[in-house]
Coordinates of C-alpha atoms and ligand atoms in Angstrom, one line a residue:
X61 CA 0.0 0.0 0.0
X62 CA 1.3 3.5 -0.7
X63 CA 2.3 5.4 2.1
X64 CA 2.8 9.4 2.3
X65 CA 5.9 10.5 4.4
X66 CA 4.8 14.5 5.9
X67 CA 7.4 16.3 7.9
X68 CA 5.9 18.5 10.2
X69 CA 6.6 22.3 10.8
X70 CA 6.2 23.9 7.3
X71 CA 4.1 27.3 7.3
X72 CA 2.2 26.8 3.4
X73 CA 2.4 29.3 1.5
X74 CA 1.6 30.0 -2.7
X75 CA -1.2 29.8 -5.0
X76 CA -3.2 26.4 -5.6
X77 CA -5.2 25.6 -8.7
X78 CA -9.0 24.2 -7.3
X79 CA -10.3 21.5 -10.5
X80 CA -13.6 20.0 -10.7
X81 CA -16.0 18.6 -8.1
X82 CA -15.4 14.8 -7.7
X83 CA -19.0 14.9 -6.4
X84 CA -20.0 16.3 -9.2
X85 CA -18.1 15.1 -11.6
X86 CA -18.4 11.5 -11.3
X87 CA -22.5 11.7 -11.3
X88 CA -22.0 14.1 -14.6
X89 CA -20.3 10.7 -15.9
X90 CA -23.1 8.9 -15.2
X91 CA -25.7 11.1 -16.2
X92 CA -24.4 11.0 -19.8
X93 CA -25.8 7.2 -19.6
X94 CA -29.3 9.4 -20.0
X95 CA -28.7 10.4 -24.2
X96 CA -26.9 8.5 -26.8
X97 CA -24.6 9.9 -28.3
X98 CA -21.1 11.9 -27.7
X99 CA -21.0 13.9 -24.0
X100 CA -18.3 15.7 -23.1
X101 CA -17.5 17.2 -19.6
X102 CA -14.5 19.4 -18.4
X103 CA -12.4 21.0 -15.6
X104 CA -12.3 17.1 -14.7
X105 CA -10.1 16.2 -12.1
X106 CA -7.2 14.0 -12.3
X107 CA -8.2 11.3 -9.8
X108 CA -8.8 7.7 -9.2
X109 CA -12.4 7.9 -8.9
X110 CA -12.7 9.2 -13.1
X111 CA -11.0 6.3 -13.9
X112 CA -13.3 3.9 -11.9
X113 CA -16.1 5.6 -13.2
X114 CA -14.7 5.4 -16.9
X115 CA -14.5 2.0 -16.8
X116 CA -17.7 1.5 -15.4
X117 CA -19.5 3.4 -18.3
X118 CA -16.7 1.5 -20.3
X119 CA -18.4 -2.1 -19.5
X120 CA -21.9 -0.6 -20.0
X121 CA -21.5 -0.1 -23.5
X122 CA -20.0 3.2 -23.7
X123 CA -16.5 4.4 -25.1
X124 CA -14.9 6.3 -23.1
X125 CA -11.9 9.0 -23.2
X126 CA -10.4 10.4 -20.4
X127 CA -7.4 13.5 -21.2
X128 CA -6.1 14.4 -18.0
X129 CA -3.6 16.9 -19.7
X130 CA -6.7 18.9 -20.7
X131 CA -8.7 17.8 -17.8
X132 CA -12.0 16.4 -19.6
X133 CA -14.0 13.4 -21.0
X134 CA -15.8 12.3 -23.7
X135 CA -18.2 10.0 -23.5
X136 CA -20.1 7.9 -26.5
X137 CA -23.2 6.3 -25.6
X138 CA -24.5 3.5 -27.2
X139 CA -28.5 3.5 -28.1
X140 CA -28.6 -0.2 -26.0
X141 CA -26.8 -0.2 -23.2
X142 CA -25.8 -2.9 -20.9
X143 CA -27.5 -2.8 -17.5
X144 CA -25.1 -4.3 -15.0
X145 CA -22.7 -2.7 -12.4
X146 CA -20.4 -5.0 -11.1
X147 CA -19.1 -5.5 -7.6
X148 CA -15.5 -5.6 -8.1
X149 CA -15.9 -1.5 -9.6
X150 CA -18.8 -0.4 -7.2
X151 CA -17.1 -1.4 -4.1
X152 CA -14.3 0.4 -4.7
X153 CA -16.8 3.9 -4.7
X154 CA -20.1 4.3 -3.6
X155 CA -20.5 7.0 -6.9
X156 CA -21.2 3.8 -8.9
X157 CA -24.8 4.1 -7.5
X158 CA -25.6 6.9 -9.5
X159 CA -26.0 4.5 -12.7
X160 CA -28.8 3.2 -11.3
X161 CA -31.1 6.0 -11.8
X162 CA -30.2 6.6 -15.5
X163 CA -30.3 3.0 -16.4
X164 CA -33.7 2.4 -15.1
X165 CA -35.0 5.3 -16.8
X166 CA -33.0 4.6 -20.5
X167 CA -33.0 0.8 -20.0
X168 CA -36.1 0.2 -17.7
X169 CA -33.5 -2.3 -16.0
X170 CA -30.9 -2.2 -13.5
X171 CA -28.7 -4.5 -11.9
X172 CA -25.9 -2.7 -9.9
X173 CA -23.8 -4.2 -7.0
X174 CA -24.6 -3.1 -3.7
X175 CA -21.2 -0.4 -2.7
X176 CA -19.2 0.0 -1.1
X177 CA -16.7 3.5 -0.9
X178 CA -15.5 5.6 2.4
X179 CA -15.9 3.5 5.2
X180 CA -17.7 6.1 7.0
X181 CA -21.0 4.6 8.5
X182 CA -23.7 2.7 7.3
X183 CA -25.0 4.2 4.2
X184 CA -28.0 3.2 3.3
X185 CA -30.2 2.8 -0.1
X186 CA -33.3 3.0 1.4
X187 CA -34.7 6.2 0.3
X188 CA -33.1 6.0 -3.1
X189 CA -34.7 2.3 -3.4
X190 CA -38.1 4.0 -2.0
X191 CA -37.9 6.6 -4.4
X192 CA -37.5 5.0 -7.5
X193 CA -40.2 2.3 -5.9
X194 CA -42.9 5.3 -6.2
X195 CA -42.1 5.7 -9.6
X196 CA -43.2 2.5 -11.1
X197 CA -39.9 0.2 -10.5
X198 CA -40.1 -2.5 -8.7
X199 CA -36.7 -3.6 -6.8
X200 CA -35.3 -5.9 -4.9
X201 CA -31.9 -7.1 -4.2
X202 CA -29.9 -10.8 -4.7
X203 CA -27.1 -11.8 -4.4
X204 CA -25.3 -8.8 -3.3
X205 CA -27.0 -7.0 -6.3
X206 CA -30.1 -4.2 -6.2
X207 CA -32.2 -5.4 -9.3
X208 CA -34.8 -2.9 -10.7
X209 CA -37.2 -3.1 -13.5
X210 CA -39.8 -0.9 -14.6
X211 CA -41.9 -3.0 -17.2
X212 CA -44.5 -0.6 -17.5
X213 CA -42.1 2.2 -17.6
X214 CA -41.0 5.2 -15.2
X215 CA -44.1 7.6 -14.0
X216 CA -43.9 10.6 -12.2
X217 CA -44.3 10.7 -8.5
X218 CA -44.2 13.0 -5.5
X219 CA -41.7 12.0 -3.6
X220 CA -40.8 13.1 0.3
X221 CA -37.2 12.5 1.8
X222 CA -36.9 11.4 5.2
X223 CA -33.7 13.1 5.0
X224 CA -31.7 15.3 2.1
X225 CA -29.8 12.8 0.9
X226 CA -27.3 13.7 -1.9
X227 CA -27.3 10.3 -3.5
X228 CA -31.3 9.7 -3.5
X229 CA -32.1 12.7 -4.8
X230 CA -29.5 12.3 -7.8
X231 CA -31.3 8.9 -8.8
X232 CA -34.7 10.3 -8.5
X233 CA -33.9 13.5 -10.2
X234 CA -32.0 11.5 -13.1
X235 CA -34.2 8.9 -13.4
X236 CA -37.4 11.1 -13.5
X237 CA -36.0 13.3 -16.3
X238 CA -37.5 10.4 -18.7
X239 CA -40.3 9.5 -17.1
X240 CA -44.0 10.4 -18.4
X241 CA -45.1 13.1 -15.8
X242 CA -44.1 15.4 -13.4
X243 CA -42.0 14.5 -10.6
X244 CA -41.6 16.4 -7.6
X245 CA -38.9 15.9 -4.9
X246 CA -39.3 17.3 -1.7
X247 CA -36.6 18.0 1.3
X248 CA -34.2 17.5 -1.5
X249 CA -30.2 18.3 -1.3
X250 CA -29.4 21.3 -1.9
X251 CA -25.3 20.5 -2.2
X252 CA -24.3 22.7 -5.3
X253 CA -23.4 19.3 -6.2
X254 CA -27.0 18.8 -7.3
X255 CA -27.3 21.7 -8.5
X256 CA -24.4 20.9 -11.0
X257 CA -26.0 18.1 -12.1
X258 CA -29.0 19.4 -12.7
X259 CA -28.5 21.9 -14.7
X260 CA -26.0 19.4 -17.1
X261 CA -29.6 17.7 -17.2
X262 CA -31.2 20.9 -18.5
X263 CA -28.2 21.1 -20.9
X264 CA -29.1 17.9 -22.4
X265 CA -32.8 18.6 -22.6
X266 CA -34.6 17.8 -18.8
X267 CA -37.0 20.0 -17.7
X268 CA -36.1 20.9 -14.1
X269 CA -37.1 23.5 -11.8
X270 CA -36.0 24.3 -7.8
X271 CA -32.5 23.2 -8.2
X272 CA -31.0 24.2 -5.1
X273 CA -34.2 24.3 -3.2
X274 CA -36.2 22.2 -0.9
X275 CA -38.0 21.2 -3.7
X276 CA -37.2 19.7 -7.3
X277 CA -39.5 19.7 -9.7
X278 CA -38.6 17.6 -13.2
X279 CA -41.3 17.1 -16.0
X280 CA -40.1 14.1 -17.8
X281 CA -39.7 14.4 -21.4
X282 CA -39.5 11.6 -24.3
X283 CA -35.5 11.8 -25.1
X284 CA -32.3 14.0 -24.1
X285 CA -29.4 15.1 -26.0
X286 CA -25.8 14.6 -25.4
X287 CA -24.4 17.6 -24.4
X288 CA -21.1 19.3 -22.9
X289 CA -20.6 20.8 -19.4
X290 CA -17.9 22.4 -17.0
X291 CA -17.7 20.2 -13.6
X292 CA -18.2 22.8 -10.8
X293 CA -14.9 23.4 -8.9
X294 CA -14.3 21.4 -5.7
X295 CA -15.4 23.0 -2.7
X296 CA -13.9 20.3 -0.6
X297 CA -11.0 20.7 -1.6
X298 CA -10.8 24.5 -1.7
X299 CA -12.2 24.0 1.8
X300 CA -9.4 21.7 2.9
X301 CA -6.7 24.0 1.3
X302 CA -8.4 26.8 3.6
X303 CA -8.2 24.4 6.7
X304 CA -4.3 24.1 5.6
X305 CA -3.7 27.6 5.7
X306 CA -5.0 28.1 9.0
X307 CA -3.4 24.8 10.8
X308 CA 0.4 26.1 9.4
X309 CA 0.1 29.5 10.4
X310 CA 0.0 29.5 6.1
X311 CA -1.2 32.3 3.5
X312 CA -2.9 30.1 0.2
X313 CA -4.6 31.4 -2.4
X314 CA -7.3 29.2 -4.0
X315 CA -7.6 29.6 -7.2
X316 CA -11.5 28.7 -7.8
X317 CA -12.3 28.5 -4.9
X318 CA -15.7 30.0 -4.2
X319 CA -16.6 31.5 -1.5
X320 CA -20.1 31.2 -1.7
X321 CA -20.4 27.3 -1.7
X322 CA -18.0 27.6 1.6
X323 CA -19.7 30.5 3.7
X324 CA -20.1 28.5 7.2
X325 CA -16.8 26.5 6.8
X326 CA -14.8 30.1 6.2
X327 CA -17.0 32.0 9.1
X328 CA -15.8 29.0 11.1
X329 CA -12.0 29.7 10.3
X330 CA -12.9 33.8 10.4
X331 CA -14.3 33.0 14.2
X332 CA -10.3 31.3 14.4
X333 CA -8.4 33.9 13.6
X334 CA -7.9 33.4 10.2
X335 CA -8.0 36.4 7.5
X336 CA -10.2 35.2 4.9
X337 CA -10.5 37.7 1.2
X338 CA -11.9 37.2 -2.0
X339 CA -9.7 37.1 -4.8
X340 CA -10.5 38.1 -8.7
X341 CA -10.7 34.3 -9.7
X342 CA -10.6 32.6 -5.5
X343 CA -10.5 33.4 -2.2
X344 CA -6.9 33.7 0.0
X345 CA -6.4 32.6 3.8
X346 CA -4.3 34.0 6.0
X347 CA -3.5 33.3 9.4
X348 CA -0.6 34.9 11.3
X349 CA -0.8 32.9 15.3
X350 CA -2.4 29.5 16.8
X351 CA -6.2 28.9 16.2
X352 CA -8.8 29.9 18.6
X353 CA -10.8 26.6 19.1
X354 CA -14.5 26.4 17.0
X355 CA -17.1 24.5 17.9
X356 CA -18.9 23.0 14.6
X357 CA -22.0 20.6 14.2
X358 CA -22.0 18.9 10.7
X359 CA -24.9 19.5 8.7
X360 CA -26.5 19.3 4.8
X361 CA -25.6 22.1 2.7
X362 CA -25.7 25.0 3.2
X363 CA -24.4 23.8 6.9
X364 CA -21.2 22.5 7.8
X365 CA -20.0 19.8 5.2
X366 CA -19.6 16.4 6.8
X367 CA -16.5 16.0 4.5
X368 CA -14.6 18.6 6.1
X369 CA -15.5 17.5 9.7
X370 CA -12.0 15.9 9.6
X371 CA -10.3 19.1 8.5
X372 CA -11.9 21.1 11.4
X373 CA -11.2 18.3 14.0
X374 CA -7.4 18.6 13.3
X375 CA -7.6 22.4 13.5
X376 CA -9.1 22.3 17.2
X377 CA -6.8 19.3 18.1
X378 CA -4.1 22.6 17.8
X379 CA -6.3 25.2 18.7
X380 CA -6.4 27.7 22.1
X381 CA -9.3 26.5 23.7
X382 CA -11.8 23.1 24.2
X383 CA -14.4 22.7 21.4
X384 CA -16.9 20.5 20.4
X385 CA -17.3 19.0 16.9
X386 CA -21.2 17.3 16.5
X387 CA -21.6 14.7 13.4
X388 CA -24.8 14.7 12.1
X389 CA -24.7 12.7 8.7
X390 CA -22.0 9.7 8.9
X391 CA -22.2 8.2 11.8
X392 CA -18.5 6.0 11.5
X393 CA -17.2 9.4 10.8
X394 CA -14.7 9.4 13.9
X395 CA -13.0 6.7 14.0
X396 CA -10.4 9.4 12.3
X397 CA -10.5 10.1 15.9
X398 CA -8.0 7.2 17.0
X399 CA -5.5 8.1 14.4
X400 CA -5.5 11.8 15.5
X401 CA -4.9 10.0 19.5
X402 CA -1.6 8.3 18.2
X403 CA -0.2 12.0 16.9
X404 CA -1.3 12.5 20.8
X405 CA -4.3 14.5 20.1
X406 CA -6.4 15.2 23.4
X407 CA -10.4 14.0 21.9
X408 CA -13.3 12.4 23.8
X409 CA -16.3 10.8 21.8
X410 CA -19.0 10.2 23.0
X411 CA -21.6 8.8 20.5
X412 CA -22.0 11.7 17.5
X413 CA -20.6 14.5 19.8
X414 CA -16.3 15.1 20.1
X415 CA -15.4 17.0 22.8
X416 CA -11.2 18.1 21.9
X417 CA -8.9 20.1 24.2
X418 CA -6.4 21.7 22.1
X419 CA -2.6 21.4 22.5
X420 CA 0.0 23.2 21.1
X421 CA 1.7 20.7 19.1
X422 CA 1.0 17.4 17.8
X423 CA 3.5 14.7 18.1
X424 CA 4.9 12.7 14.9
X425 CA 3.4 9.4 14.6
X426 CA 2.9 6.5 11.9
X427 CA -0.8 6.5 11.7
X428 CA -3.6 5.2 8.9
X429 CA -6.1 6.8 6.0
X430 CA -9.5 5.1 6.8
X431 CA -11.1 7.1 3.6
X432 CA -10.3 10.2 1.7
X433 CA -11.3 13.2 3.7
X434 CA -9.3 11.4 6.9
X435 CA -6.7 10.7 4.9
X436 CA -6.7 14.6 4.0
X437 CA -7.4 16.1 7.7
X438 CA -4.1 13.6 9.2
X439 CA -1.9 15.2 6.0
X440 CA -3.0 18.6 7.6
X441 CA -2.5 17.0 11.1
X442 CA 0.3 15.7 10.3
X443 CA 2.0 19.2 8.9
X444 CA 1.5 20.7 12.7
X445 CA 2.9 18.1 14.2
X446 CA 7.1 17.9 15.8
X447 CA 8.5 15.1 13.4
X448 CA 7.9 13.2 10.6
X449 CA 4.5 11.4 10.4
X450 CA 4.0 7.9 7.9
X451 CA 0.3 7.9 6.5
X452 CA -0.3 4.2 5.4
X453 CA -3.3 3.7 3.3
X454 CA -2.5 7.1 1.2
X455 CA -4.3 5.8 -1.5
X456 CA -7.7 6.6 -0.4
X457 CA -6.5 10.7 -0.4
X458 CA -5.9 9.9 -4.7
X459 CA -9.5 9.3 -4.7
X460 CA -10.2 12.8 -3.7
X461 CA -7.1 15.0 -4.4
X462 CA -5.5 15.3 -7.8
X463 CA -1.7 15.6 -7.2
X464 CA -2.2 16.4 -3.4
X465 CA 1.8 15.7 -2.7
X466 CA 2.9 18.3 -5.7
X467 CA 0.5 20.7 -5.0
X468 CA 1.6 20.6 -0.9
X469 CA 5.2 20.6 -2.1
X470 CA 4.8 23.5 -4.2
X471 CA 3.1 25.2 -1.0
X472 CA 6.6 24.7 0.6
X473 CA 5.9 21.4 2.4
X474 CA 8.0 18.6 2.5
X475 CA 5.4 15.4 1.5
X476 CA 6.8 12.9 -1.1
X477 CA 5.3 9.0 -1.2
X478 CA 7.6 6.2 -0.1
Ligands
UD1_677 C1 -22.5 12.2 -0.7 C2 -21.0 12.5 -1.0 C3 -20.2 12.4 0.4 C4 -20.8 13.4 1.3 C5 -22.3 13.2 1.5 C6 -23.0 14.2 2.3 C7 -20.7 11.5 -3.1 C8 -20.1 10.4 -3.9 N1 -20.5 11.4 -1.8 O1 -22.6 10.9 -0.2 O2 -18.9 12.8 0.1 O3 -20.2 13.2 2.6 O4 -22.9 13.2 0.2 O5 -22.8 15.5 1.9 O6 -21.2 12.4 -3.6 N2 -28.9 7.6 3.9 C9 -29.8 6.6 4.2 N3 -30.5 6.0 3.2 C10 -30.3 6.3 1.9 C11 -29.4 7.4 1.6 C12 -28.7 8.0 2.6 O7 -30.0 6.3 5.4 O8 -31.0 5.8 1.0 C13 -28.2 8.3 5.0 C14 -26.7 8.0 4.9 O9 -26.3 6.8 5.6 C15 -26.1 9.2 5.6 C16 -27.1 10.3 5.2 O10 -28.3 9.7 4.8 O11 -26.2 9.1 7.0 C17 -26.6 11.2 4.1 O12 -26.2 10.5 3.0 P1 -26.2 11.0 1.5 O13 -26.5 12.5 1.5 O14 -27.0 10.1 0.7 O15 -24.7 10.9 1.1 P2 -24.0 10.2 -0.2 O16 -24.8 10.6 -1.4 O17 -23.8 8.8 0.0

């Protein structure tokens, strides 16, 4: 397994380039599945994940091209596809799901593996299974597979999530853009991830209103249209490069980065000292002392994103101060915890709740990625700690961050793989 080797100390500095949403774009991948023809999306990120998903759209039918030098794919659908998603490439990210949704609507047949992805909590299908159940599918799952059909075809339904789940709404949304009727989605996401989607669905043809709302509304139509679109930049990732700017006592520039999918993330680092400005193209963060500990409770957009819970954990493990950090979406979302306890973090859990007394210094430890976000919030612990730090399992932080080692090195930090 690839390790990453981080020696504490550095204070980052420099400009960072912010690509596509992997969020966003591997459910833009999927959604092609929705209209024969060519596709072709951009600003792509250079990642494991795009290659997964390639391959997966590879064995439905589809020919696939991924450029990483110019950061985009093109995508040529067949007019049959194939309607199987195999284990061995959905357990390796839980994005695979979102074929399901297109394939039941274009094929009116689904089989895909039950996934796998971050081990971070149980993750259920239920409302996505429900949702597609109202529409006219029935579903049921074998042999480690969900299998949906639809032999009368997909109708339009109104829907109610028990919670805003990213995922659910994506199948429902996708899958009711060809159905016959109108289809209403309420206490949907509103993650700008959705939004992006959606409106690459409008692109090709959908007819979709409330992105971004509590409420989708999508009036199926008879066929869609390939069609090309620019993956949103990564707000993760801008968000973890903000996090590494205020752990190192660090000035970044984010180049993309947008302030306006981040606002309770960069109030949170404001409230911590940090300097945050806007930028003609990104936002910069500047911070110039030791964090003032922040307490944060995870919520769905527009709250605090669960993905940088990890991020904001590390920060108060350093901070002045006791805070507490509240999960409220993944529940296996701490066990990050234990690997910030062996870099001597002081951290009580106690069900979804972390209380953390902050200490000036962390103390160099070998320690373990247990999914990509983790893997990125011990890189950040692991910068503000006294030595050198091993992370085993680096692999999972590909998944999530193109070139995370080069871009950290040209920052001034001193991170190669061994
Ligand atoms: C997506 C993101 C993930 C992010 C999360 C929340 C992708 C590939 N992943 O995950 O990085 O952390 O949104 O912003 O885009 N749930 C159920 N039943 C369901 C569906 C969800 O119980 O049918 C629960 C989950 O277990 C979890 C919560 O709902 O506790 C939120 O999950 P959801 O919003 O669906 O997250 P994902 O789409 O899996």
């Amino acid at each position: 397994m690839e390790r990453l080797r981080v020696v504490g100390g550095a204070r980052l500095s420099g400009t960072v380039r912010v690509f596509g949403a992997k969020n966003s774009a591997l459910k833009l991948m999927a959604a092609t599945l929705l209209a024969p023809g060519e596709s072709k999306i951009t600003n792509l990120p250079a990642i494991a994940d795009v290659d997964y998903m390639a391959e997966l759209l590879t064995r439905l039918g589809c020919s696939v091209k991924v450029n990483n030098e110019l950061h985009e794919v093109i995508i040529a659908v067949p007019k049959k596809l194939g309607h199987r998603a195999d284990y061995d490439l959905v357990r390796k990210m839980r994005a695979s799901i979102n074929v399901l949704g297109p394939l039941i609507a274009r094929e009116l047949v689904a089989e895909v593996a039950l996934p796998g992805g971050d081990a971070i909590g149980s993750r259920g299908l239920d409302f996505h299974i429900n949702g597609l159940k109202d529409m006219g599918a029935e579903i049921h799952s074998e042999h480690g597979f969900v299998i949906a059909r639809a032999s009368n075809g997909i109708k339009g339904a109104a829907i109610t999530l028990e919670f805003p789940s990213v995922g659910a709404t994506e199948n429902i949304m996708t899958a009711a853009t060809l159905a016959t009727g109108r289809t209403t989605i309420d206490n949907a996401a509103r993650e700008p991830d959705v939004v992006d989607l959606g409106e690459f669905l409008i692109a090709m043809g959908a007819k979709i209103t409330g992105l971004g709302t509590h409420t989708i509304t999508i009036d199926g139509v008879k066929e869609l249209k390939p069609a090309t679109h620019a993956t949103l930049a990564d707000r993760i990732v801008s968000g973890t490069w903000a996090f590494a700017a205020a752990m190192t006592k660090g000035d970044i520039t984010i180049e993309n980065g947008r302030v306006d999918h981040l606002e309770v993330p960069l109030d949170k680092l404001v409230e911590a000292g940090a300097v945050v400005t806007t930028t003609s193209n990104g936002f910069r963060v500047k911070m110039d002392k030791r964090p003032i500990a922040v307490d944060v409770a995870t919520l769905p957009y527009p709250g605090f994103p669960t993905d940088l819970q990890p991020m904001v954990i590390a920060l108060n493990a350093i901070a002045e101060g006791t805070s507490l950090v509240t999960e409220n979406v993944f529940e296996g979302r701490f066990m990050f915890v234990n690997e910030l306890l062996r870099l001597g973090a002081n951290i009580q859990v106690d069900g979804h709740h972390a209380a953390i007394t902050g200490i000036s210094e962390l103390s160099a430890a070998p320690v373990a990625a247990t999914d990509i976000r983790a893997g990125a919030g011990l890189v950040l612990a692991a910068l503000a700690s006294d030595g050198i730090t091993i992370i085993e399992d680096a692999y999972h932080i590909d998944r999530g961050y193109p070139d995370f080692p080069v871009q950290l090195q040209s920052l001034g930090a001193d991170v190669t793989r061994v």
